[in-house]
JSON list of C-alpha atoms in Angstrom, two decimals:
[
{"chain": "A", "resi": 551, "resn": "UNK", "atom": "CA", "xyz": [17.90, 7.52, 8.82]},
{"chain": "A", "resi": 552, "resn": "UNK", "atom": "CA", "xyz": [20.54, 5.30, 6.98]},
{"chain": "A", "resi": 553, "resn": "UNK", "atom": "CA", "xyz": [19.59, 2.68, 4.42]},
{"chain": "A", "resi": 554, "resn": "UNK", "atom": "CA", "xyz": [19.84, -0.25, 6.66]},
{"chain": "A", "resi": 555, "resn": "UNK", "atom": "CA", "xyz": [17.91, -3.50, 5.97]},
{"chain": "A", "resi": 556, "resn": "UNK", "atom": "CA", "xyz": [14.52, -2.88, 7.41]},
{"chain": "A", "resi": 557, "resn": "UNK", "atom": "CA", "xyz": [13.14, -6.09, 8.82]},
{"chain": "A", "resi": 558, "resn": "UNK", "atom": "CA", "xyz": [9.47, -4.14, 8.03]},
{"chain": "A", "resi": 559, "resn": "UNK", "atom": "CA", "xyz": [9.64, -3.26, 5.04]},
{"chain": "A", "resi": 560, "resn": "UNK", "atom": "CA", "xyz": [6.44, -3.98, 3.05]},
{"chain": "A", "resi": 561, "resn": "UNK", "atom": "CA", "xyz": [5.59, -6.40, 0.61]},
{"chain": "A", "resi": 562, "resn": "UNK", "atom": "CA", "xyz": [4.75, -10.05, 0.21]},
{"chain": "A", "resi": 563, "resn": "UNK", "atom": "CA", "xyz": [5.94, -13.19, -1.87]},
{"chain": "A", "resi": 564, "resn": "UNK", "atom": "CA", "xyz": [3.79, -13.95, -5.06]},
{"chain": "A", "resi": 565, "resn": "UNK", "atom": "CA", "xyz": [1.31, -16.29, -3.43]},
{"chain": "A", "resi": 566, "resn": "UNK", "atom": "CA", "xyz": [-1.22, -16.50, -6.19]},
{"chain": "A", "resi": 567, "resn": "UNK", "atom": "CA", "xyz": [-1.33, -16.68, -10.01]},
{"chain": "A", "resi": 568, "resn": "UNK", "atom": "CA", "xyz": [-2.41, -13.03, -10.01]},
{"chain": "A", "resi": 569, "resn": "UNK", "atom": "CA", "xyz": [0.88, -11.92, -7.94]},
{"chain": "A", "resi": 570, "resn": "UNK", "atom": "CA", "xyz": [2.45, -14.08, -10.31]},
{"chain": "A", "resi": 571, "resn": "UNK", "atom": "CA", "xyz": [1.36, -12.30, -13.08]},
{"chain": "A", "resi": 572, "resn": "UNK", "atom": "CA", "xyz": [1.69, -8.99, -11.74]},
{"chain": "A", "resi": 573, "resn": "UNK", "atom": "CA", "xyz": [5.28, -9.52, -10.78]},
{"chain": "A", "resi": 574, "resn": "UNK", "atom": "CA", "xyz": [6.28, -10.76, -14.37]},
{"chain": "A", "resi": 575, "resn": "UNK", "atom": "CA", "xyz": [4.02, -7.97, -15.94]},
{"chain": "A", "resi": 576, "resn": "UNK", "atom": "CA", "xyz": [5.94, -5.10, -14.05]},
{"chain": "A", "resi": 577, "resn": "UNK", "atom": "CA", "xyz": [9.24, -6.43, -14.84]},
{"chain": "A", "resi": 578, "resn": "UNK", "atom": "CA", "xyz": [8.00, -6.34, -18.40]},
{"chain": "A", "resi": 579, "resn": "UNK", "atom": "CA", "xyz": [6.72, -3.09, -18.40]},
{"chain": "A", "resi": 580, "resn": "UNK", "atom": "CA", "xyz": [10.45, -2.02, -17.06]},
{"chain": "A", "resi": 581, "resn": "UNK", "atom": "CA", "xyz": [12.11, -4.13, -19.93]},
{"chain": "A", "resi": 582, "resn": "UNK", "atom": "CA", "xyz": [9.52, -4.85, -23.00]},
{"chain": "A", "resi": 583, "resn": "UNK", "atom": "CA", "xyz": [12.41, -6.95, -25.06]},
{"chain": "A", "resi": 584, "resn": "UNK", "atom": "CA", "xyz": [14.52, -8.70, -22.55]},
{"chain": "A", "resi": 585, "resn": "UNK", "atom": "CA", "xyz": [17.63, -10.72, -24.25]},
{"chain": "A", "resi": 586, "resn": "UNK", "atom": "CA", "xyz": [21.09, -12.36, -23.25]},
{"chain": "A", "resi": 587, "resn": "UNK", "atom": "CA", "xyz": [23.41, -9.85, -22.78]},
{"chain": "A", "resi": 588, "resn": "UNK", "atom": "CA", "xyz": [26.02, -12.37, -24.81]},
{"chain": "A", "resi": 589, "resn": "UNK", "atom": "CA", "xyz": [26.86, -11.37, -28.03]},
{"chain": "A", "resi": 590, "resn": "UNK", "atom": "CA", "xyz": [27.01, -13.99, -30.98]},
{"chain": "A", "resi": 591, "resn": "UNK", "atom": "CA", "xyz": [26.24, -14.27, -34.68]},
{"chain": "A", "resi": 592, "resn": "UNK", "atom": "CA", "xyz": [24.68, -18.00, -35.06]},
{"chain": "A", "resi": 593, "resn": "UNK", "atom": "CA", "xyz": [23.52, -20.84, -32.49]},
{"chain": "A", "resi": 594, "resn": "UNK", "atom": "CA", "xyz": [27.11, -22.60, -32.58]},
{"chain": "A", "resi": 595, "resn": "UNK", "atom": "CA", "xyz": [28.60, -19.40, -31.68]},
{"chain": "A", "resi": 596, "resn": "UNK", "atom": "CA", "xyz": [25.67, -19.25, -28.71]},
{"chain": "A", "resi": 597, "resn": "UNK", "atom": "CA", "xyz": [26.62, -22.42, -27.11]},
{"chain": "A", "resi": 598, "resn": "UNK", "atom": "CA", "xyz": [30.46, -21.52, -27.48]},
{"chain": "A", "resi": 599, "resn": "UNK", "atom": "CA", "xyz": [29.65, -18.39, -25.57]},
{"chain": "A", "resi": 600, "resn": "UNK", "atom": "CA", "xyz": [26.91, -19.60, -23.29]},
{"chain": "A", "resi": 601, "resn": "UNK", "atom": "CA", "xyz": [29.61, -22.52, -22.11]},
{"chain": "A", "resi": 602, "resn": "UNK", "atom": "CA", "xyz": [32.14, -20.28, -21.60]},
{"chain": "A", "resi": 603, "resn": "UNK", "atom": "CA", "xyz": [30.34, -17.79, -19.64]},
{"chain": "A", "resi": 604, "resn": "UNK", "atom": "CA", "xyz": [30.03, -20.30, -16.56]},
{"chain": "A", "resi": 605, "resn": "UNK", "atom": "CA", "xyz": [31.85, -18.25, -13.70]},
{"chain": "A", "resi": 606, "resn": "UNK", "atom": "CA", "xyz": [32.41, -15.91, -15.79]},
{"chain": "A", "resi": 607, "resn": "UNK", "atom": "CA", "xyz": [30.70, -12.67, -16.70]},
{"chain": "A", "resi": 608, "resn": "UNK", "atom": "CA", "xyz": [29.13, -11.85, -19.92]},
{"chain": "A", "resi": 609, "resn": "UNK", "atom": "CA", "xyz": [30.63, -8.64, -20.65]},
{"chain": "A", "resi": 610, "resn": "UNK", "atom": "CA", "xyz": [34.58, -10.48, -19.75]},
{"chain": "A", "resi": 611, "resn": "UNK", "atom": "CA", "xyz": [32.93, -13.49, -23.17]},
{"chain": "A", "resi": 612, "resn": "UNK", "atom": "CA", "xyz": [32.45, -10.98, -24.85]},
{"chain": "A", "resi": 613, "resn": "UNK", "atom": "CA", "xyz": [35.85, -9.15, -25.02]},
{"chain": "A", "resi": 614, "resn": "UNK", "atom": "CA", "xyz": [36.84, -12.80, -25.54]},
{"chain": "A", "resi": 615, "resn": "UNK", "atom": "CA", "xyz": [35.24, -13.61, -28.40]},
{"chain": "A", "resi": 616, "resn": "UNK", "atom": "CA", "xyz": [34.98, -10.42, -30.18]},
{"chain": "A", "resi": 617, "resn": "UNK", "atom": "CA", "xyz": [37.98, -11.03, -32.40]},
{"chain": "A", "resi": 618, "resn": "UNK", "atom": "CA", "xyz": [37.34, -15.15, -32.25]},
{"chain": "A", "resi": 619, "resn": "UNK", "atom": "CA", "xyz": [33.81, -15.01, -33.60]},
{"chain": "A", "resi": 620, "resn": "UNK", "atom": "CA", "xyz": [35.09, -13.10, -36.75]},
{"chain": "A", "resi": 621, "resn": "UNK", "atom": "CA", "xyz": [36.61, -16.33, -37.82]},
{"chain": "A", "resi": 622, "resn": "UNK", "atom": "CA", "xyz": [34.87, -19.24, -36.07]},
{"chain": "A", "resi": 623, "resn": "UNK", "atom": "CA", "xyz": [31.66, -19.12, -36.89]},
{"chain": "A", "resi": 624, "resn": "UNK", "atom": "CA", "xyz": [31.13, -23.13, -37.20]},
{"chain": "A", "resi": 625, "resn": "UNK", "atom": "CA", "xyz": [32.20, -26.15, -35.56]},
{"chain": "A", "resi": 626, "resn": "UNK", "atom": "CA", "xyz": [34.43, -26.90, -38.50]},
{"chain": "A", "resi": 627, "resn": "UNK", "atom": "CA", "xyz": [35.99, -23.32, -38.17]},
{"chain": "A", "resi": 628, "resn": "UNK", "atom": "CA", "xyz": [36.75, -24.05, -34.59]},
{"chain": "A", "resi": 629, "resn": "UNK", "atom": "CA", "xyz": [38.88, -27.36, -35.09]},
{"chain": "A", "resi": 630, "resn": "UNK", "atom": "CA", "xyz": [40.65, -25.87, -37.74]},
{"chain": "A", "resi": 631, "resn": "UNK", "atom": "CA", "xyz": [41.72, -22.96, -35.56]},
{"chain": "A", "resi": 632, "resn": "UNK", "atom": "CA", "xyz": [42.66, -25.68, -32.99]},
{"chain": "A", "resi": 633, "resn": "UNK", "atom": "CA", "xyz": [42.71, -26.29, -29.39]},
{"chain": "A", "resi": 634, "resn": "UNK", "atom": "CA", "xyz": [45.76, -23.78, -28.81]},
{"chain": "A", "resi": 635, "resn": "UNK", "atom": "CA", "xyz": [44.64, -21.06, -31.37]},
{"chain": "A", "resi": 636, "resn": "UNK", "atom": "CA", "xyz": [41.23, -21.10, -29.17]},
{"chain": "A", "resi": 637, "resn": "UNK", "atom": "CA", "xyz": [43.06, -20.44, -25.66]},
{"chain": "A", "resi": 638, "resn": "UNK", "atom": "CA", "xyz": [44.84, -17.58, -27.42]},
{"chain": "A", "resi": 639, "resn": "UNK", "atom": "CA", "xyz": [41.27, -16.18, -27.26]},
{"chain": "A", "resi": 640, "resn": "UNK", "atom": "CA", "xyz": [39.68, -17.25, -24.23]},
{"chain": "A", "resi": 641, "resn": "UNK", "atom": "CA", "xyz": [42.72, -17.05, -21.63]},
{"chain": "A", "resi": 642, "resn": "UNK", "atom": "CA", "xyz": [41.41, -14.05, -19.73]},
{"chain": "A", "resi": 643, "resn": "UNK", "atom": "CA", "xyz": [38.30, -16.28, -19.05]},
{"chain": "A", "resi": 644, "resn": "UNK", "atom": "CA", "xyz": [38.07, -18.25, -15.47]},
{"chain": "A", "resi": 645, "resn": "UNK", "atom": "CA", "xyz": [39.07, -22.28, -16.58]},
{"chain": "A", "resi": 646, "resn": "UNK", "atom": "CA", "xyz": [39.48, -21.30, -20.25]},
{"chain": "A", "resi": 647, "resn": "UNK", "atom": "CA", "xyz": [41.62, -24.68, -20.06]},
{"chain": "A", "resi": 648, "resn": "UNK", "atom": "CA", "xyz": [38.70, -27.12, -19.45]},
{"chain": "A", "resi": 649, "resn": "UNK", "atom": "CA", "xyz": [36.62, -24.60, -21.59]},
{"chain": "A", "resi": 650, "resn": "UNK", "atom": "CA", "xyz": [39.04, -24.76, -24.35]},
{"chain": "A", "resi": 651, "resn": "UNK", "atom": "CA", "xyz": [39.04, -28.41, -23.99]},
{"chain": "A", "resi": 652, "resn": "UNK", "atom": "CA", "xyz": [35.30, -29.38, -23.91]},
{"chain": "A", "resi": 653, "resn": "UNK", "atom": "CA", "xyz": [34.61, -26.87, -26.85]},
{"chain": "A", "resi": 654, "resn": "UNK", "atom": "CA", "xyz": [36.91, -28.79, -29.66]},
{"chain": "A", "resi": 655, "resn": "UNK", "atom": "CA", "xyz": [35.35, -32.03, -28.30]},
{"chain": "A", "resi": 656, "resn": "UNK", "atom": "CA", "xyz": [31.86, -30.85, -28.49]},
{"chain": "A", "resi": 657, "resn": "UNK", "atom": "CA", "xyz": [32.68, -29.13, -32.01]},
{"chain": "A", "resi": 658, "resn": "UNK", "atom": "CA", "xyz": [34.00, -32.63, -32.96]},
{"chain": "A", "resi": 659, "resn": "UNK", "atom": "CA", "xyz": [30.84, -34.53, -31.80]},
{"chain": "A", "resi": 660, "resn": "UNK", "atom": "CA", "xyz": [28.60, -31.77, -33.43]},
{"chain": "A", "resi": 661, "resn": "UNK", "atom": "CA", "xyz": [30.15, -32.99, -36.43]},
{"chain": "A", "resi": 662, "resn": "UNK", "atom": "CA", "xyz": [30.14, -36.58, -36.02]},
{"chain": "A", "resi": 663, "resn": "UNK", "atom": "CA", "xyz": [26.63, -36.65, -34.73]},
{"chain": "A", "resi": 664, "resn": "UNK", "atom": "CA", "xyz": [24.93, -33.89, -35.75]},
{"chain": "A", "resi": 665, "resn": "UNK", "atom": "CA", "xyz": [26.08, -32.63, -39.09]},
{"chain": "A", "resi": 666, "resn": "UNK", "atom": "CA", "xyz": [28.10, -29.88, -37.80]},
{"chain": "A", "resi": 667, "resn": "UNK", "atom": "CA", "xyz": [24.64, -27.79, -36.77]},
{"chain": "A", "resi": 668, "resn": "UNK", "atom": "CA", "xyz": [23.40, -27.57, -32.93]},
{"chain": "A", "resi": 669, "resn": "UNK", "atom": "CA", "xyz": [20.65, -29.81, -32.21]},
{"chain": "A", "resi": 670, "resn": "UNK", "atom": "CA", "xyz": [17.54, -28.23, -30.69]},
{"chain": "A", "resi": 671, "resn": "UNK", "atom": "CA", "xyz": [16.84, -31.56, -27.96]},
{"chain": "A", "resi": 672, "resn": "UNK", "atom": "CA", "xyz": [17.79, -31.05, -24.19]},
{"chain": "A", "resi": 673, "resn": "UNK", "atom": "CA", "xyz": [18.97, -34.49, -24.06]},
{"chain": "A", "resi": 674, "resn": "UNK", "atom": "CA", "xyz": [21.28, -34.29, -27.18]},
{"chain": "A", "resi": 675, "resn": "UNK", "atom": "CA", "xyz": [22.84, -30.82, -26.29]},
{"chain": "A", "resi": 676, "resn": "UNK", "atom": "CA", "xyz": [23.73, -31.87, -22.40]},
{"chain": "A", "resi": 677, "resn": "UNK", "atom": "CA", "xyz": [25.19, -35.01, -23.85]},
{"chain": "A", "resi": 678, "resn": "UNK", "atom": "CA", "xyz": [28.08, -32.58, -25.10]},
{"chain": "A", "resi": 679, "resn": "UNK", "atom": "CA", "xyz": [30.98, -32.40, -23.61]},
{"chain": "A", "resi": 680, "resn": "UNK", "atom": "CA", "xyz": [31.01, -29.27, -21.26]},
{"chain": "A", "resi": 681, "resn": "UNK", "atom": "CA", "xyz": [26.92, -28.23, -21.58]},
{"chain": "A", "resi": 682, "resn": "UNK", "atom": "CA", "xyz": [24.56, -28.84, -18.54]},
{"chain": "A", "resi": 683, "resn": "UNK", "atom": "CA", "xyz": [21.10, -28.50, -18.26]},
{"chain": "A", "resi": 684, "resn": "UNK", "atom": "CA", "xyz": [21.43, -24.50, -17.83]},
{"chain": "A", "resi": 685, "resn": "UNK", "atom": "CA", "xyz": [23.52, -24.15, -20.65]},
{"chain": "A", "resi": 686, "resn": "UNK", "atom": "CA", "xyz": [21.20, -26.21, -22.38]},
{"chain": "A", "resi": 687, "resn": "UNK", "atom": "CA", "xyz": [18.78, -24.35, -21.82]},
{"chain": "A", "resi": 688, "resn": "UNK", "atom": "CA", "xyz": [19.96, -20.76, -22.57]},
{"chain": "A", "resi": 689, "resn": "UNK", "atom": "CA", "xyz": [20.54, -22.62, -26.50]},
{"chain": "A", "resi": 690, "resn": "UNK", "atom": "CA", "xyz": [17.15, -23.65, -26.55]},
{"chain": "A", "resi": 691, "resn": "UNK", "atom": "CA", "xyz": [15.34, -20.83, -25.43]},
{"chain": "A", "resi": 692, "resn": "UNK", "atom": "CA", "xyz": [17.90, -17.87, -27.27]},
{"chain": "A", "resi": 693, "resn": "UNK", "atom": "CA", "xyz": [18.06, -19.91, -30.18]},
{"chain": "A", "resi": 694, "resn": "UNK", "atom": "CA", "xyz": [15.51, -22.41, -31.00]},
{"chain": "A", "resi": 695, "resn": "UNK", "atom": "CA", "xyz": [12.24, -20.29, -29.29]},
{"chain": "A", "resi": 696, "resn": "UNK", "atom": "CA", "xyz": [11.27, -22.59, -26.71]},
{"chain": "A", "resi": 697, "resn": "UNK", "atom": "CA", "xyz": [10.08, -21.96, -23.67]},
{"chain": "A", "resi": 698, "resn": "UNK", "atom": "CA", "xyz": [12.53, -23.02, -21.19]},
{"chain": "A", "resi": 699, "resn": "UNK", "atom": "CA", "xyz": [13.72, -21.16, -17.67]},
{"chain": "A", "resi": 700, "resn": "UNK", "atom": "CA", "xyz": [17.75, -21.36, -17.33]},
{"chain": "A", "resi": 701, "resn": "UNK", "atom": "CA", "xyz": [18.51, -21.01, -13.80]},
{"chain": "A", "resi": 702, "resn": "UNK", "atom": "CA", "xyz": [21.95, -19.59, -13.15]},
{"chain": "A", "resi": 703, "resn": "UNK", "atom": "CA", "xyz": [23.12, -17.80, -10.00]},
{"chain": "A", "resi": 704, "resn": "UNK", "atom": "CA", "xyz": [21.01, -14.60, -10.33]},
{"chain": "A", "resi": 705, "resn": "UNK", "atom": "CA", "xyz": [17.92, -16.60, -11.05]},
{"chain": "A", "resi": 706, "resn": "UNK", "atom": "CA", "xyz": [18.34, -18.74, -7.90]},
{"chain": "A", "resi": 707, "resn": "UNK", "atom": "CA", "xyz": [18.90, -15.66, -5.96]},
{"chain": "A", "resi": 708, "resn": "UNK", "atom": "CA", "xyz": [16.06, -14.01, -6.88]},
{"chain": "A", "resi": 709, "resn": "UNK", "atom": "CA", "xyz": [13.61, -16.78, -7.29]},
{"chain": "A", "resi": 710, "resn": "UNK", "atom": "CA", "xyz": [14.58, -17.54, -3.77]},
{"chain": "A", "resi": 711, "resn": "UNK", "atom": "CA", "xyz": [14.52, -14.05, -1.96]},
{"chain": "A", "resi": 712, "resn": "UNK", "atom": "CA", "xyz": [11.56, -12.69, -3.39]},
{"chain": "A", "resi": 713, "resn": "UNK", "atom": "CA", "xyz": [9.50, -16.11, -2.76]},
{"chain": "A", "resi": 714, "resn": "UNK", "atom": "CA", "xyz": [8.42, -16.32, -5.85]},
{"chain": "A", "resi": 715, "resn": "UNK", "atom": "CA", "xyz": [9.99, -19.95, -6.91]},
{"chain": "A", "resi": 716, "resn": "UNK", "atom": "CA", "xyz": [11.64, -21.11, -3.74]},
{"chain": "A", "resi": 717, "resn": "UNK", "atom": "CA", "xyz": [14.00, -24.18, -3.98]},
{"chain": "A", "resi": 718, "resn": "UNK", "atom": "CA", "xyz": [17.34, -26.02, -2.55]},
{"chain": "A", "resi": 719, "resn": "UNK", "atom": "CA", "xyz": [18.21, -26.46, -6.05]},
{"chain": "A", "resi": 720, "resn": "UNK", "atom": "CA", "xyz": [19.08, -25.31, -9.47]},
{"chain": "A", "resi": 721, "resn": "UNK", "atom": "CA", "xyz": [15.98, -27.98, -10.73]},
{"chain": "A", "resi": 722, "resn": "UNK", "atom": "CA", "xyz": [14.12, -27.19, -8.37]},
{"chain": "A", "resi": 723, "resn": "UNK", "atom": "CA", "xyz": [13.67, -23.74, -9.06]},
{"chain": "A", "resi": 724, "resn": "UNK", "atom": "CA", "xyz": [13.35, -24.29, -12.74]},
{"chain": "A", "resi": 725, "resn": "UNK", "atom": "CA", "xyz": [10.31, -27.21, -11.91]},
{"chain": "A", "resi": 726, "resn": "UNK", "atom": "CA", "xyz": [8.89, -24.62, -9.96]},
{"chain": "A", "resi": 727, "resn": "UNK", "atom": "CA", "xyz": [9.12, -21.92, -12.81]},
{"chain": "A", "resi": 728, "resn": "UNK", "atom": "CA", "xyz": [8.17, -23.55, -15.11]},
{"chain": "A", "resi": 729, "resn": "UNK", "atom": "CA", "xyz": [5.07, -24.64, -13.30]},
{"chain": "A", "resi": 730, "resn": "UNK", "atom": "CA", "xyz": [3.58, -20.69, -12.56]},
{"chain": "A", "resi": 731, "resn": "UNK", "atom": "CA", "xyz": [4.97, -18.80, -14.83]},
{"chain": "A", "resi": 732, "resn": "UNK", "atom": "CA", "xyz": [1.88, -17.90, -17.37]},
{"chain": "A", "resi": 733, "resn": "UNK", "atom": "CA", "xyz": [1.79, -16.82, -20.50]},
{"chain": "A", "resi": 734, "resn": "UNK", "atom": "CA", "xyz": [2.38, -14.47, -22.28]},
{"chain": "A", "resi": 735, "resn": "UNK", "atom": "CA", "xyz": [5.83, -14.24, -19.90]},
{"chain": "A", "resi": 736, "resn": "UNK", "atom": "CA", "xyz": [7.10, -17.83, -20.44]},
{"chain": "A", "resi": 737, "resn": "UNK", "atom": "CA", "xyz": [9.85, -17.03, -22.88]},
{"chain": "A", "resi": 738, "resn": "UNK", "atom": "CA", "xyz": [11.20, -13.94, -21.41]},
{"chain": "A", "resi": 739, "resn": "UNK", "atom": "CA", "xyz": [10.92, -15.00, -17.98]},
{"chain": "A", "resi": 740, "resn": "UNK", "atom": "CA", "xyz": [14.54, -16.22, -17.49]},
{"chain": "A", "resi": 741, "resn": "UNK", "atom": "CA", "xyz": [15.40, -13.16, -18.83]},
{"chain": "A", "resi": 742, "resn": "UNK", "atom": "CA", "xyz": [14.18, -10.82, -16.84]},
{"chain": "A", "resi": 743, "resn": "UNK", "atom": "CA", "xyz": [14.98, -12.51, -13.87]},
{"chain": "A", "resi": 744, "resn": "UNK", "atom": "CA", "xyz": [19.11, -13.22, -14.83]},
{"chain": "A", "resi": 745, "resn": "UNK", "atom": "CA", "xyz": [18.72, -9.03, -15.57]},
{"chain": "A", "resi": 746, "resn": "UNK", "atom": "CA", "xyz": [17.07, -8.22, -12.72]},
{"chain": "A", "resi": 747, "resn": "UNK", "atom": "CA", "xyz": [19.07, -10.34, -10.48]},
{"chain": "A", "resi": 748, "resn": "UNK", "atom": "CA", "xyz": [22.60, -8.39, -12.13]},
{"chain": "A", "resi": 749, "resn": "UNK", "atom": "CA", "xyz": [21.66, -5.52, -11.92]},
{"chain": "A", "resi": 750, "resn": "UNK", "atom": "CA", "xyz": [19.11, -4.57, -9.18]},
{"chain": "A", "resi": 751, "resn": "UNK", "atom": "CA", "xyz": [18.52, -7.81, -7.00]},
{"chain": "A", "resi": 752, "resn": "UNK", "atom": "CA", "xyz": [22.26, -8.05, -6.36]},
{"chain": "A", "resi": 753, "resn": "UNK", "atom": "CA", "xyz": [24.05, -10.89, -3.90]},
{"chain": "A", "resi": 754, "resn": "UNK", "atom": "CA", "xyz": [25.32, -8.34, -1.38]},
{"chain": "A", "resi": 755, "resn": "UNK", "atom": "CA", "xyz": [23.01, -5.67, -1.35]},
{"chain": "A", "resi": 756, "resn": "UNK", "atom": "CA", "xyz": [19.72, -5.77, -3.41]},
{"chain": "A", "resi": 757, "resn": "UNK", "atom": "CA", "xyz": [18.81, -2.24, -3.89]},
{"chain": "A", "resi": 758, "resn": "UNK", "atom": "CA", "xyz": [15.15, -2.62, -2.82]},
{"chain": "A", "resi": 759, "resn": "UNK", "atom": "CA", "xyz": [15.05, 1.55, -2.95]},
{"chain": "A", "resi": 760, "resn": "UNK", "atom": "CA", "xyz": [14.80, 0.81, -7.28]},
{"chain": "A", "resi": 761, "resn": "UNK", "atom": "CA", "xyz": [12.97, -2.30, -7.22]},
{"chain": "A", "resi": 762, "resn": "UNK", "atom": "CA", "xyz": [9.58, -2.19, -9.75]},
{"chain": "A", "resi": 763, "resn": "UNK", "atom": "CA", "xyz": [8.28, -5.71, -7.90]},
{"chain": "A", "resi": 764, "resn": "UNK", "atom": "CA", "xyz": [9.37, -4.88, -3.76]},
{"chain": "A", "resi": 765, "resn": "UNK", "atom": "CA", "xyz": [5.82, -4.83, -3.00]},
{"chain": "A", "resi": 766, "resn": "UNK", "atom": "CA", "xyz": [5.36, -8.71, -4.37]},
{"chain": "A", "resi": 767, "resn": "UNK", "atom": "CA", "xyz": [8.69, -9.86, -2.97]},
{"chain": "A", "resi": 768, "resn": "UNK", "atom": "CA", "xyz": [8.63, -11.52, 0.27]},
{"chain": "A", "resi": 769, "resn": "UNK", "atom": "CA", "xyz": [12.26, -10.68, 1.48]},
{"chain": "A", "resi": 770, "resn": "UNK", "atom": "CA", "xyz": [12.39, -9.57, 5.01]},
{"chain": "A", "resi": 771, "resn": "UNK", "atom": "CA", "xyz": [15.34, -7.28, 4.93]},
{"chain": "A", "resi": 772, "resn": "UNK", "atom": "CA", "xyz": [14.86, -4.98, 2.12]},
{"chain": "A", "resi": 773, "resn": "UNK", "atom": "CA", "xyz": [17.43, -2.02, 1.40]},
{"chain": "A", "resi": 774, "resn": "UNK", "atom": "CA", "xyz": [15.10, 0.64, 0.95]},
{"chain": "A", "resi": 775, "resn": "UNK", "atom": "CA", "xyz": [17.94, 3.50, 0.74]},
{"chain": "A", "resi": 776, "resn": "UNK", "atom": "CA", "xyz": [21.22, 3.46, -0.42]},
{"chain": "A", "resi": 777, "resn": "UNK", "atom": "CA", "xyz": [23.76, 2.79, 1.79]},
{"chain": "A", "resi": 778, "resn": "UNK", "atom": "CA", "xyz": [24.67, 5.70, 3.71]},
{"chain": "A", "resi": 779, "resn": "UNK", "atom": "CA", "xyz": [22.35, 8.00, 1.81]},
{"chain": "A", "resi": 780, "resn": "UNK", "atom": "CA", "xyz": [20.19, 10.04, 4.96]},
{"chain": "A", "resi": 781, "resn": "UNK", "atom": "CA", "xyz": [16.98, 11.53, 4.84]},
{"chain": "A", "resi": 782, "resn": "UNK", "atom": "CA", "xyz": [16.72, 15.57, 4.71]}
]
């Protein structure tokens, strides 16, 4: 036997609030203190990293801004290290070009509009140059406490494959998130499901075989082996 999809494998999307709760409980119980795997000092230098980690991985912003965040550790600090200083940094980063760009513009209009500190509103933090709604909300929940549900590429893969917030969009996962997802799971929830998304529920093949939630996932073609791994 080889560890090809099985289109029988057990298990069933979260249909009610107590599969809900289960699911979120055993992913809790696998990681109690789930946390962005970015690494930054303040909530400037979170949004700096959170906006340049779009298409790009964590672990590639943080080589990036290692050295950078021992000097820039304020919008002020970034301007004065300038537009060119900052792509010395960032140029192993996918579009560090438009990156570099929209982070001395939204330094500037922290500045101008906010008093150099990173305002804690949805509407006032997409309104900068080079922050959407999920970047938006990675700031608010990481930094400010609140309970919001940032849906990047590993949460729409998993919310979608397991059944457990299925959606055609970005919003529409997070509307359905934030919806069912009960306390006391709310502010890890994005969390665990970017986490679990990297590194077990992966694009190309999820590895079912190590999955703590495969009996409350509704995905029809689960891995339950590694690939080419036979039974003795």
């Amino acid at each position: 036997m080889t560890g090809n999809p099985s289109p029988s494998a057990s298990g069933h999307a979260p249909r009610t609030k107590a599969d809900v709760f289960a699911f979120f409980e055993l992913l809790a119980q696998d990681n109690p203190d789930p946390a962005s795997e970015l690494t930054y000092g303040n909530d400037y230098q979170l949004l700096v990293a959170v906006v340049l980690s779009a298409q790009a991985t964590d672990a590639g912003v943080n080589r990036a801004t290692r050295e950078l965040f021992r000097t820039v550790a304020t919008a002020e600090d970034m301007l004065e290290l300038g537009e060119a200083g900052l792509k010395q940094h960032i140029r192993t980063i996918g579009l560090f070009n438009t990156k570099a760009s929209n982070i001395m513009a939204l330094s500037a209009m922290l500045i101008e509009r906010h008093n150099g500190r990173v305002p804690q509103d949805r509407d006032a933090l997409v309104a900068l140059p080079g922050v959407g709604r999920k970047t938006a909300n990675v700031v608010m929940n990481c930094a400010f406490g609140m309970e919001t549900f940032a849906v990047d590429t590993h949460v729409f893969r998993v919310a979608n494959r397991t059944g457990l917030a299925r959606g055609k969009t970005p919003d529409a996962v997070e509307l359905k998130l934030d919806k069912l997802v009960p306390q006391p799971f709310r502010m890890g929830a994005h969390h665990w499901l970017i986490l679990h998304g990297r590194y077990v529920c992966k694009a190309r093949t999820p590895e079912c075989w190590r999955c703590v939630v495969k009996d409350l996932c509704g995905y029809k073609h689960k891995v339950l082996e590694p690939r080419g791994r036979s039974a003795t």
